[in-house]
XYZ file of C-alpha atoms in Angstrom:
710
model
C 120.196 245.802 -115.703
C 120.361 248.022 -112.661
C 122.036 251.406 -111.403
C 123.972 252.285 -108.223
C 123.323 255.983 -108.447
C 119.994 256.048 -110.861
C 119.298 259.588 -109.803
C 122.445 260.627 -112.175
C 120.615 259.367 -115.166
C 118.670 262.811 -115.027
C 121.920 264.327 -116.520
C 120.727 262.784 -119.877
C 118.345 265.606 -120.088
C 121.329 267.777 -120.979
C 121.018 266.532 -124.531
C 118.824 269.457 -124.953
C 121.574 271.840 -124.867
C 123.289 270.759 -128.272
C 119.883 270.748 -129.767
C 119.248 274.423 -128.582
C 122.514 275.710 -129.629
C 122.114 273.836 -132.940
C 118.908 275.690 -133.569
C 120.223 279.234 -132.255
C 123.503 279.035 -134.147
C 122.052 277.625 -137.209
C 123.440 279.790 -140.136
C 120.888 281.487 -142.450
C 121.442 281.425 -146.150
C 122.417 284.775 -147.797
C 120.654 285.613 -151.248
C 123.035 286.340 -153.964
C 122.166 287.107 -157.417
C 123.935 284.729 -160.056
C 123.156 284.106 -163.697
C 120.561 281.691 -164.176
C 123.113 278.742 -164.625
C 121.422 275.300 -164.311
C 124.595 273.287 -163.314
C 125.886 275.987 -160.674
C 122.542 275.572 -158.920
C 122.590 272.072 -158.914
C 125.985 272.043 -157.462
C 124.498 274.273 -154.580
C 121.662 272.072 -153.658
C 124.126 269.068 -153.338
C 126.524 271.011 -150.994
C 123.577 272.123 -149.005
C 122.502 268.421 -148.478
C 125.998 267.322 -147.571
C 126.383 270.186 -145.270
C 123.126 269.316 -143.371
C 124.065 265.583 -142.967
C 127.425 266.660 -141.279
C 125.559 268.968 -138.994
C 123.002 266.280 -138.190
C 125.728 263.659 -137.377
C 127.904 266.110 -135.158
C 124.650 266.899 -133.436
C 123.812 263.049 -132.719
C 127.561 262.697 -131.567
C 127.203 265.530 -128.963
C 123.714 264.170 -127.668
C 125.127 260.596 -127.381
C 128.371 261.967 -125.502
C 126.191 263.733 -122.852
C 123.794 260.739 -122.509
C 126.728 258.455 -122.348
C 128.437 260.406 -119.712
C 125.110 260.414 -117.478
C 124.644 256.837 -118.037
C 128.257 256.165 -116.895
C 128.092 258.184 -113.827
C 124.758 256.350 -112.855
C 127.133 253.271 -112.530
C 125.038 250.662 -114.641
C 125.297 246.918 -113.452
C 124.577 243.611 -115.055
C 122.740 241.297 -112.730
C 122.702 237.447 -113.076
C 119.570 235.911 -115.051
C 119.952 232.555 -113.493
C 118.882 231.528 -109.932
C 116.618 234.285 -108.516
C 115.402 234.398 -105.091
C 113.868 236.902 -102.970
C 115.004 240.218 -104.148
C 116.530 242.257 -101.445
C 116.663 239.630 -98.907
C 119.898 238.374 -97.358
C 121.359 235.285 -98.630
C 121.359 231.782 -96.883
C 123.996 229.688 -98.969
C 125.013 226.262 -98.492
C 128.440 225.216 -100.305
C 128.380 221.393 -100.870
C 131.976 220.151 -102.001
C 132.411 216.519 -103.165
C 135.436 215.525 -101.355
C 135.350 211.868 -102.021
C 138.777 209.980 -103.283
C 137.385 210.061 -106.780
C 137.747 213.942 -106.894
C 141.494 213.220 -106.792
C 141.435 212.782 -110.527
C 144.044 215.117 -112.055
C 143.424 217.147 -115.237
C 145.397 220.251 -116.188
C 147.797 219.601 -113.378
C 145.076 219.906 -110.761
C 142.747 217.422 -108.926
C 138.989 217.891 -109.123
C 138.840 218.827 -105.317
C 141.233 221.619 -105.631
C 139.225 222.939 -108.615
C 136.087 222.660 -106.571
C 137.595 224.524 -103.631
C 139.201 227.293 -105.716
C 135.886 227.917 -107.484
C 133.935 227.950 -104.048
C 136.517 230.366 -102.555
C 135.984 232.708 -105.649
C 132.312 232.497 -104.872
C 132.453 233.141 -101.089
C 134.629 236.108 -101.677
C 131.818 237.693 -103.796
C 129.076 236.917 -101.246
C 127.627 239.970 -99.282
C 128.983 240.420 -95.809
C 125.533 239.631 -94.268
C 125.084 236.279 -95.953
C 124.664 233.142 -93.792
C 127.011 230.346 -95.180
C 127.379 226.716 -94.453
C 130.299 224.529 -95.861
C 129.441 220.965 -96.310
C 131.356 217.847 -97.555
C 130.908 214.099 -97.588
C 132.693 213.358 -94.119
C 130.624 212.403 -91.050
C 130.509 215.845 -89.541
C 127.511 217.839 -90.115
C 128.030 221.480 -91.355
C 125.929 224.121 -90.027
C 126.059 227.844 -90.749
C 129.470 229.392 -89.819
C 130.151 232.565 -87.757
C 131.360 234.634 -90.709
C 132.693 234.621 -94.286
C 136.405 234.156 -93.139
C 135.431 230.769 -91.124
C 133.726 229.498 -94.496
C 137.052 230.204 -96.256
C 138.961 228.239 -93.622
C 136.511 225.419 -93.675
C 137.307 225.161 -97.516
C 140.977 225.354 -97.137
C 140.833 222.392 -94.684
C 138.845 219.920 -96.610
C 140.617 216.792 -96.913
C 139.754 213.667 -99.304
C 137.174 211.407 -97.728
C 137.951 207.645 -97.958
C 134.597 206.630 -96.522
C 132.309 209.323 -98.208
C 128.532 209.648 -97.191
C 126.030 209.580 -100.152
C 126.113 212.615 -102.064
C 122.345 212.441 -102.024
C 122.170 212.751 -98.176
C 124.494 215.760 -98.182
C 122.732 217.629 -100.812
C 119.216 216.928 -98.945
C 120.746 218.238 -95.695
C 121.990 221.234 -97.490
C 118.273 221.813 -99.001
C 116.851 221.391 -95.508
C 119.302 223.625 -93.813
C 118.771 226.751 -95.964
C 115.011 226.020 -96.289
C 114.767 226.831 -92.637
C 115.975 230.372 -93.207
C 112.506 231.356 -94.494
C 113.379 235.237 -94.633
C 116.499 234.575 -96.728
C 117.173 233.810 -100.213
C 117.851 230.091 -100.170
C 120.697 228.847 -102.515
C 122.496 225.760 -102.551
C 125.884 225.440 -104.583
C 127.196 221.842 -105.263
C 130.657 221.292 -106.637
C 131.052 217.992 -107.982
C 132.507 215.628 -110.745
C 128.774 214.710 -111.782
C 129.764 210.757 -111.472
C 126.642 208.632 -112.534
C 127.484 206.420 -109.478
C 126.130 209.227 -107.387
C 123.085 210.236 -109.310
C 120.888 207.136 -109.282
C 117.317 207.380 -110.162
C 116.413 206.944 -106.551
C 118.825 209.824 -105.506
C 117.403 212.251 -108.221
C 113.989 211.603 -107.330
C 114.486 211.964 -103.609
C 116.137 215.365 -104.295
C 113.353 216.361 -106.550
C 110.521 215.680 -103.888
C 112.538 217.532 -101.351
C 112.927 220.717 -103.720
C 109.066 220.473 -104.432
C 108.578 220.774 -100.504
C 111.078 223.707 -100.393
C 109.761 226.090 -103.334
C 112.138 228.872 -102.477
C 115.476 226.723 -102.587
C 117.467 227.049 -105.873
C 120.345 224.839 -106.847
C 123.465 225.572 -108.677
C 125.447 222.615 -109.866
C 128.978 223.447 -110.672
C 130.558 220.678 -112.704
C 134.400 220.343 -112.337
C 134.397 216.789 -113.922
C 136.264 215.690 -116.997
C 134.341 214.592 -120.100
C 136.876 211.951 -121.446
C 138.249 210.266 -118.561
C 141.202 207.822 -118.443
C 142.061 205.442 -115.589
C 143.783 202.056 -114.838
C 142.294 200.656 -111.772
C 142.662 197.657 -109.380
C 139.408 196.059 -108.144
C 138.786 194.339 -105.017
C 141.653 191.857 -103.935
C 140.577 188.239 -103.307
C 142.671 186.050 -101.111
C 142.246 182.345 -101.182
C 142.743 182.092 -97.500
C 143.192 184.654 -94.829
C 144.820 182.285 -92.310
C 147.515 180.205 -93.666
C 149.238 177.200 -92.046
C 153.148 176.530 -92.560
C 154.014 175.609 -96.141
C 150.637 176.742 -97.375
C 151.199 179.544 -100.324
C 149.632 182.910 -100.353
C 147.350 182.927 -103.302
C 145.694 186.326 -104.292
C 143.722 187.606 -107.218
C 142.815 191.159 -108.191
C 140.903 192.438 -111.380
C 142.154 195.091 -113.389
C 139.786 197.559 -115.320
C 141.043 200.038 -118.009
C 139.037 203.030 -118.798
C 140.119 205.136 -121.910
C 143.593 203.385 -121.865
C 144.774 200.567 -124.099
C 148.211 199.725 -122.908
C 148.643 196.291 -121.136
C 149.585 197.004 -117.367
C 152.425 195.579 -115.278
C 151.485 194.653 -111.691
C 153.813 194.443 -108.802
C 153.631 192.721 -105.357
C 155.400 193.731 -102.328
C 155.685 192.366 -98.800
C 156.587 194.406 -95.850
C 159.659 193.677 -93.836
C 159.092 196.341 -91.483
C 156.794 199.398 -90.628
C 158.766 201.377 -93.036
C 159.988 198.921 -95.796
C 158.538 196.617 -98.293
C 160.347 194.329 -100.745
C 159.311 193.530 -104.067
C 158.293 189.862 -104.402
C 157.260 189.594 -108.131
C 155.572 191.294 -111.169
C 153.037 190.320 -113.785
C 152.353 191.556 -117.152
C 148.669 191.620 -117.910
C 146.924 191.368 -121.233
C 143.537 193.092 -121.191
C 140.429 192.032 -123.145
C 138.796 194.239 -125.582
C 136.623 195.765 -122.927
C 139.501 196.732 -120.803
C 139.074 193.988 -118.184
C 141.678 191.630 -116.895
C 142.812 189.800 -113.685
C 146.295 189.450 -112.179
C 147.130 186.427 -110.092
C 150.017 186.128 -107.579
C 151.257 183.211 -105.387
C 154.010 183.419 -102.806
C 155.541 180.735 -100.755
C 157.989 180.326 -97.785
C 156.171 182.586 -95.410
C 157.168 182.116 -91.693
C 154.923 182.122 -88.842
C 153.118 185.441 -87.995
C 151.466 188.374 -89.721
C 152.457 189.413 -93.266
C 151.371 192.322 -94.921
C 151.786 193.954 -98.343
C 150.322 195.552 -101.477
C 149.744 195.001 -105.078
C 150.128 198.056 -107.262
C 150.290 199.308 -110.832
C 153.127 201.366 -111.500
C 151.568 203.096 -114.262
C 150.937 206.690 -113.848
C 147.224 207.788 -114.569
C 145.051 210.766 -113.374
C 143.422 208.831 -110.766
C 146.328 207.226 -108.778
C 144.396 206.287 -105.534
C 143.046 203.215 -107.052
C 146.414 202.004 -108.279
C 147.316 200.254 -105.057
C 145.518 197.604 -102.838
C 146.730 196.356 -99.536
C 146.372 192.986 -97.987
C 147.201 191.091 -94.782
C 147.564 187.201 -94.005
C 148.527 185.372 -90.988
C 150.596 182.269 -90.813
C 149.586 180.291 -88.008
C 150.799 176.935 -86.463
C 148.848 173.713 -87.602
C 145.327 173.622 -86.121
C 145.202 171.097 -83.252
C 142.369 168.821 -83.943
C 140.903 166.283 -81.089
C 139.451 163.168 -82.454
C 137.084 161.364 -80.106
C 135.883 157.860 -80.614
C 134.587 154.920 -78.752
C 138.108 153.270 -79.693
C 141.004 154.586 -81.509
C 140.129 152.862 -84.873
C 137.173 155.184 -84.788
C 139.494 157.981 -85.544
C 141.658 156.359 -88.232
C 140.122 157.457 -91.213
C 139.737 161.224 -90.261
C 143.453 161.249 -88.674
C 144.712 160.143 -92.064
C 142.617 162.489 -94.168
C 143.678 165.520 -92.236
C 147.142 164.437 -91.152
C 148.602 161.357 -92.962
C 151.377 159.732 -91.094
C 152.746 158.398 -94.240
C 154.017 161.739 -95.529
C 157.668 162.443 -94.171
C 157.653 166.039 -95.127
C 155.450 167.760 -92.293
C 156.274 171.315 -93.199
C 153.075 171.826 -95.048
C 150.862 170.015 -92.594
C 147.733 172.241 -91.655
C 146.525 170.207 -88.889
C 147.992 168.010 -85.852
C 145.496 165.420 -84.934
C 145.122 163.885 -81.441
C 143.162 160.606 -81.122
C 141.469 159.924 -77.739
C 138.580 157.929 -76.518
C 135.376 159.180 -75.115
C 136.162 157.533 -71.520
C 139.369 159.614 -71.303
C 137.768 162.791 -72.294
C 137.381 164.227 -68.684
C 141.115 164.346 -68.515
C 141.618 166.567 -71.654
C 141.869 170.227 -71.888
C 139.477 171.038 -74.588
C 140.785 174.606 -75.036
C 144.037 173.540 -76.254
C 142.133 172.452 -79.366
C 140.798 174.245 -82.531
C 138.354 171.695 -83.086
C 136.663 168.744 -81.189
C 135.269 165.847 -83.504
C 132.919 163.409 -82.044
C 133.082 160.189 -84.310
C 129.975 157.995 -83.866
C 129.446 158.935 -80.126
C 127.277 156.749 -77.818
C 125.222 158.318 -75.067
C 127.376 160.327 -72.791
C 127.104 161.872 -69.443
C 125.684 165.182 -69.051
C 128.862 166.641 -67.639
C 130.508 165.592 -71.035
C 128.085 167.413 -72.964
C 128.082 170.566 -70.754
C 131.966 170.583 -71.441
C 131.327 170.299 -75.029
C 128.592 173.279 -75.050
C 130.943 175.551 -72.976
C 134.026 174.845 -75.360
C 131.718 175.615 -78.493
C 130.394 178.815 -76.681
C 133.827 180.130 -76.231
C 134.721 179.722 -79.893
C 135.558 176.133 -80.639
C 134.549 173.968 -83.410
C 132.630 170.669 -82.936
C 131.964 168.053 -85.479
C 129.446 165.607 -84.649
C 129.245 162.509 -86.914
C 126.407 160.351 -85.889
C 126.442 156.710 -86.393
C 124.976 153.325 -85.184
C 125.870 154.137 -81.375
C 123.609 157.018 -81.361
C 120.389 156.336 -79.393
C 116.962 158.317 -79.444
C 116.745 158.339 -75.486
C 120.254 159.533 -75.069
C 120.500 162.116 -78.017
C 117.177 163.706 -77.628
C 117.606 165.164 -73.946
C 117.648 168.783 -73.585
C 121.345 169.151 -72.933
C 122.179 167.336 -76.048
C 119.635 169.345 -78.133
C 121.715 172.275 -77.726
C 124.404 170.828 -79.876
C 122.279 168.750 -82.274
C 120.102 170.215 -85.052
C 116.987 168.704 -84.012
C 115.733 165.656 -82.232
C 116.714 162.088 -83.776
C 113.562 160.607 -85.462
C 114.853 157.304 -87.217
C 117.531 155.572 -88.874
C 116.672 155.558 -92.537
C 117.408 152.397 -94.594
C 116.794 153.762 -98.115
C 120.175 153.719 -99.991
C 121.136 157.129 -101.402
C 124.400 159.072 -101.597
C 125.934 162.534 -100.569
C 125.067 165.084 -103.233
C 125.984 168.786 -102.240
C 124.368 171.159 -104.776
C 125.135 174.565 -103.275
C 128.956 175.397 -102.911
C 128.750 178.810 -101.783
C 128.674 177.997 -98.064
C 132.402 178.230 -96.781
C 132.278 174.663 -95.420
C 132.287 173.440 -99.015
C 133.611 176.551 -101.072
C 136.918 174.744 -101.639
C 135.187 171.889 -103.625
C 133.540 174.500 -105.896
C 136.280 174.303 -108.818
C 135.972 170.405 -109.121
C 132.484 169.832 -107.848
C 131.107 168.282 -111.029
C 134.081 165.806 -111.231
C 133.340 164.374 -107.601
C 131.947 160.923 -108.203
C 129.546 160.929 -105.285
C 127.486 158.099 -106.374
C 130.564 155.568 -106.123
C 130.322 156.270 -102.356
C 126.799 155.084 -101.482
C 125.030 155.831 -98.025
C 123.084 153.035 -96.739
C 121.989 154.403 -93.543
C 121.576 157.679 -92.054
C 119.881 159.640 -89.410
C 116.627 161.628 -89.916
C 115.670 164.273 -87.674
C 112.297 165.700 -86.538
C 111.615 169.343 -86.713
C 115.013 171.356 -87.101
C 116.000 174.220 -84.718
C 115.302 177.610 -85.806
C 118.780 178.470 -86.225
C 119.896 175.281 -88.078
C 121.189 175.664 -91.729
C 121.303 172.694 -93.986
C 124.705 172.896 -95.724
C 124.393 169.649 -97.963
C 121.790 167.101 -98.677
C 121.542 163.469 -99.803
C 120.432 162.617 -103.300
C 117.028 162.045 -101.986
C 116.881 165.724 -100.640
C 117.166 164.638 -97.087
C 119.367 166.678 -94.900
C 122.955 165.409 -94.724
C 125.388 167.966 -93.301
C 123.634 170.597 -90.785
C 125.296 173.595 -89.236
C 124.142 175.289 -86.011
C 125.921 178.265 -84.239
C 126.406 178.214 -80.495
C 128.098 181.345 -78.756
C 131.203 182.137 -80.568
C 131.764 178.814 -82.021
C 129.846 176.625 -84.541
C 128.748 172.967 -84.789
C 128.660 170.781 -87.845
C 126.510 167.434 -87.709
C 126.793 164.969 -90.438
C 123.762 162.344 -90.352
C 126.014 159.344 -91.169
C 129.362 158.586 -89.661
C 132.840 158.702 -91.314
C 134.413 155.837 -89.062
C 132.726 152.794 -90.361
C 135.246 150.036 -91.643
C 134.385 148.376 -95.062
C 133.381 145.193 -93.028
C 132.442 145.916 -89.641
C 131.908 142.958 -87.151
C 128.389 141.854 -86.583
C 126.718 144.466 -88.733
C 126.663 146.239 -92.066
C 128.457 149.384 -92.774
C 126.563 152.640 -92.953
C 128.308 154.114 -95.986
C 131.448 153.925 -98.028
C 132.601 157.548 -97.824
C 135.921 156.762 -96.370
C 136.194 153.116 -97.717
C 135.231 153.479 -101.358
C 137.528 153.173 -104.290
C 140.089 156.006 -104.196
C 138.176 158.021 -101.487
C 139.808 161.368 -102.402
C 136.356 163.207 -102.144
C 136.311 162.149 -98.460
C 139.769 163.460 -97.853
C 138.665 166.830 -99.557
C 135.681 167.187 -97.774
C 137.088 166.260 -94.257
C 139.623 169.071 -94.765
C 137.008 171.540 -95.738
C 134.908 170.853 -92.728
C 137.586 170.819 -90.082
C 139.012 174.225 -91.856
C 135.617 175.671 -91.246
C 135.072 174.602 -87.660
C 138.603 175.982 -87.133
C 137.095 179.169 -88.211
C 139.881 179.668 -90.978
C 137.435 181.263 -93.242
C 135.912 183.898 -91.221
C 139.022 185.648 -89.815
C 138.954 188.318 -92.401
C 141.778 190.764 -92.287
C 140.705 192.900 -95.174
C 138.255 195.712 -94.746
C 136.952 198.915 -96.545
C 137.443 202.350 -95.262
C 135.184 203.221 -92.480
C 134.098 199.451 -91.658
C 134.406 198.460 -88.002
C 137.408 196.006 -87.907
C 136.844 192.941 -85.562
C 139.943 191.010 -84.511
C 138.689 187.657 -82.274
C 140.936 186.807 -79.433
C 141.645 183.293 -78.137
C 139.922 182.114 -75.106
C 143.562 182.256 -73.121
C 144.457 185.359 -74.573
C 144.289 187.941 -71.800
C 144.500 191.400 -73.454
C 143.464 194.514 -71.404
C 145.306 197.248 -73.822
C 146.911 197.340 -77.082
C 148.711 199.711 -79.286
C 147.208 200.371 -82.726
C 149.733 201.724 -85.475
C 148.152 203.104 -88.336
C 149.628 203.375 -91.913
C 151.149 206.741 -91.282
C 153.221 205.340 -88.339
C 151.493 206.792 -85.713
C 150.860 204.749 -82.553
C 147.541 204.879 -80.436
C 147.256 203.313 -76.991
C 143.708 201.888 -76.246
C 142.058 199.892 -73.366
C 140.007 196.879 -73.939
C 137.034 196.542 -71.632
C 137.064 193.590 -69.240
C 135.433 190.550 -70.489
C 135.698 191.438 -74.117
C 136.755 188.645 -76.503
C 137.400 190.764 -79.502
C 139.121 193.971 -80.539
C 136.901 196.371 -82.322
C 138.289 199.189 -84.170
C 136.150 201.947 -86.009
C 138.666 204.599 -86.796
C 139.733 203.135 -90.078
C 139.778 205.925 -92.622
C 143.295 205.952 -93.891
C 144.101 203.502 -96.379
C 147.130 201.027 -95.818
C 148.241 198.407 -93.453
C 147.469 198.571 -89.689
C 149.271 196.744 -86.819
C 147.680 195.748 -83.369
C 150.444 194.922 -80.707
C 149.899 193.970 -77.073
C 152.012 192.272 -74.483
C 155.216 194.069 -74.792
C 158.326 191.764 -75.323
C 156.092 188.905 -74.548
C 154.397 189.278 -77.837
C 151.008 188.274 -76.337
C 149.419 189.761 -79.202
C 150.570 190.981 -82.849
C 148.254 191.072 -85.536
C 147.405 193.292 -88.645
C 144.522 194.107 -91.014
C 144.404 196.190 -94.262
C 141.802 199.025 -95.194
C 141.012 199.697 -98.940
C 138.868 201.947 -100.782
C 135.673 200.878 -102.141
C 135.993 199.716 -105.824
C 133.143 202.132 -106.601
C 135.861 204.741 -106.468
C 136.653 203.878 -109.981
C 133.372 204.287 -111.622
C 134.071 207.581 -113.399
C 131.147 207.451 -115.973
C 129.349 210.648 -115.846
C 125.593 211.463 -115.863
C 124.099 213.222 -118.681
C 123.604 216.921 -117.514
C 120.477 217.420 -119.623
C 118.838 214.368 -118.092
C 119.409 215.569 -114.602
C 118.168 219.140 -115.166
C 115.103 217.690 -117.097
C 114.362 215.273 -113.922
C 114.561 218.147 -111.414
C 112.046 221.146 -111.008
C 112.304 223.352 -113.993
C 114.106 226.709 -113.389
C 115.108 225.754 -109.828
C 118.362 224.170 -110.971
C 121.369 225.454 -113.245
C 124.494 223.822 -114.364
C 127.832 225.713 -114.734
C 131.141 224.306 -115.770
C 133.280 227.494 -115.612
C 133.556 230.522 -113.354
C 132.336 232.775 -116.159
C 129.102 230.435 -116.312
C 128.792 231.259 -112.378
C 129.389 234.959 -112.879
C 126.990 235.449 -115.686
C 124.112 233.445 -114.630
C 124.236 233.184 -110.850
C 122.583 236.347 -108.875
C 124.527 236.270 -105.762
C 122.786 239.111 -104.152
C 125.310 242.029 -104.831
C 124.915 245.037 -107.103
C 125.760 242.844 -109.950
C 128.668 243.126 -112.264
C 129.672 246.690 -113.108
C 129.777 248.033 -116.559
C 131.114 251.731 -115.709
C 134.573 250.763 -117.338
C 132.873 249.800 -120.797
C 130.628 252.780 -120.699
C 133.096 255.471 -119.936
C 135.255 253.807 -122.590
C 132.495 254.166 -125.059
C 131.850 257.787 -123.860
C 135.806 258.440 -124.578
C 135.453 257.128 -128.104
C 132.405 259.285 -128.807
C 134.179 262.323 -127.455
C 137.094 261.593 -129.701
C 135.002 261.238 -132.807
C 133.065 264.226 -132.081
C 136.164 266.143 -131.685
C 137.781 264.999 -134.999
C 134.517 265.653 -136.801
C 134.101 269.237 -135.316
C 137.504 270.167 -136.425
C 137.033 268.990 -139.659
C 133.861 270.608 -140.125
C 134.835 274.171 -138.900
C 138.181 274.573 -139.696
C 138.971 277.826 -141.167
C 139.897 278.132 -145.018
C 143.652 278.817 -145.711
């Protein structure tokens, strides 16, 4: 409790006036002679006691009236009892507003960010004019102290939702350090947040605690604008089976669904964009959720033409947090990949050619690969850059010029498959130039029978076999001979092994390209002339595993798996350019329809874009009417956005230094418990009302006690 004009409290001494008047004007009893009547005397004593009581009551009211009037004129104020800093010092205040997309949760017709900024505005208006104020949010821009209070209010009004927010822990730490530097100020941090548990990990709380212990004058006031019982229906991370499709290959996507506090089975819809402004609904699915509120929706669309296709999956259900009801996607339908098969003779290429592009199939609309078979002696006349993949089937020792061309081709982004067989030689393949391609120096030809036995299907070269891996009868396709390597190069990764644990399929990166080496051939006929076959991979009974693995390996070499077109907000987008694709500038079209022209530095082999904060589908166009480049990509919010579970507030306050942190959930809490450095909450209106009430009571009693007899 304090007073604006405490000197006026001296007026309370005027209570002596009614006391003196009471004593001076007290009536003296007159002595009258009455008969000695017992009952009359008793009546007289009772009247005297009642009269004295009335006089004392009236005296007390008059004293209270004078004291109350002096008390009111002294302007009493009620100061907060919560966060106290250095008494009398100016304020250094940091206002931290959580503006992540999760704060778009609507409750009572207002989202949480609006609720937070309204409360922050209310607080700023009550700060002393000499306060230093900083407005900080979760964007990448660092917020320092502003020039004046009006600038702070403007920053609060201009806060926008952040799709790629910084860690709340980092922002709070920056705020603590900012105010702690003002050693001659009262240091206070106000945090406006929904108190989602995802932000308050044990590590985050501990780091804030340690920083507070190092800054003993800093006080934190957490203003909780969250909702206790949340309701939400959210789409999770969208999963595309393939980002790059071939003609006739369907678009297959899956998206998980999570319901919180809602039991209705949702309806999901899928849309494909026909232009920058329009999208056409291509299907819908009803989903039955499990008891824990989880489910998954699957869509499959066919008949996609060549080019880039973009769209989105959405839940038309309205719920308090609608930003996680939509997921965007982009895919590309490209012409069949051109595969060059090189062998000592055309027969060497027969098995792989039929596995990738069967000639017996009359319907060629869904062919993913177009294979060209050539022999090594004609390789010098071939334009390797016209092919996505070059496969060397049981190559013999070749010229250094040939190997240099293959190395250059791989460095520029091409895929090379090397399938070693009986033609390989130690003296030709252990040369320095060839070792840039192979996983290591050849050691010997093993003669111990085994079979191919992949165990890890997480590698993208084998990921397509994962669903039926246990049903592949690898033992039916024995391997009698294979090449063993000496020490493998440091950058070599063993993709698959034989059953005896010897390396079978090995990968080695080279520049922008990749190389796969199989230690046994896939070109041996069942009965080769003059020798025994090395394996039965392509010639065993019903060799469908050979067809499956051939398509997987060539798809990986063609880099169909790594061409991601879906990213999270804030990630750097990388779109690779083909070797012949000369792009010097391009136009980026964002989801809002705005076009931005950009220049690509000379020699760049990829377009890199970092300004991806808006959610939706983007387009990259270059070459004008020639259509030199037209691609797209999609930006989605992180699935962590939908984690609405709240932290236990008592647990938070117990984990942080005692008496340094307070929690408020309403403006009334802030007003009552936060000392913001002003005179406090004035009580004049309440006190003067009480004075008026006492005055009225005194007036009524005096009129009643002193009214003249009729």
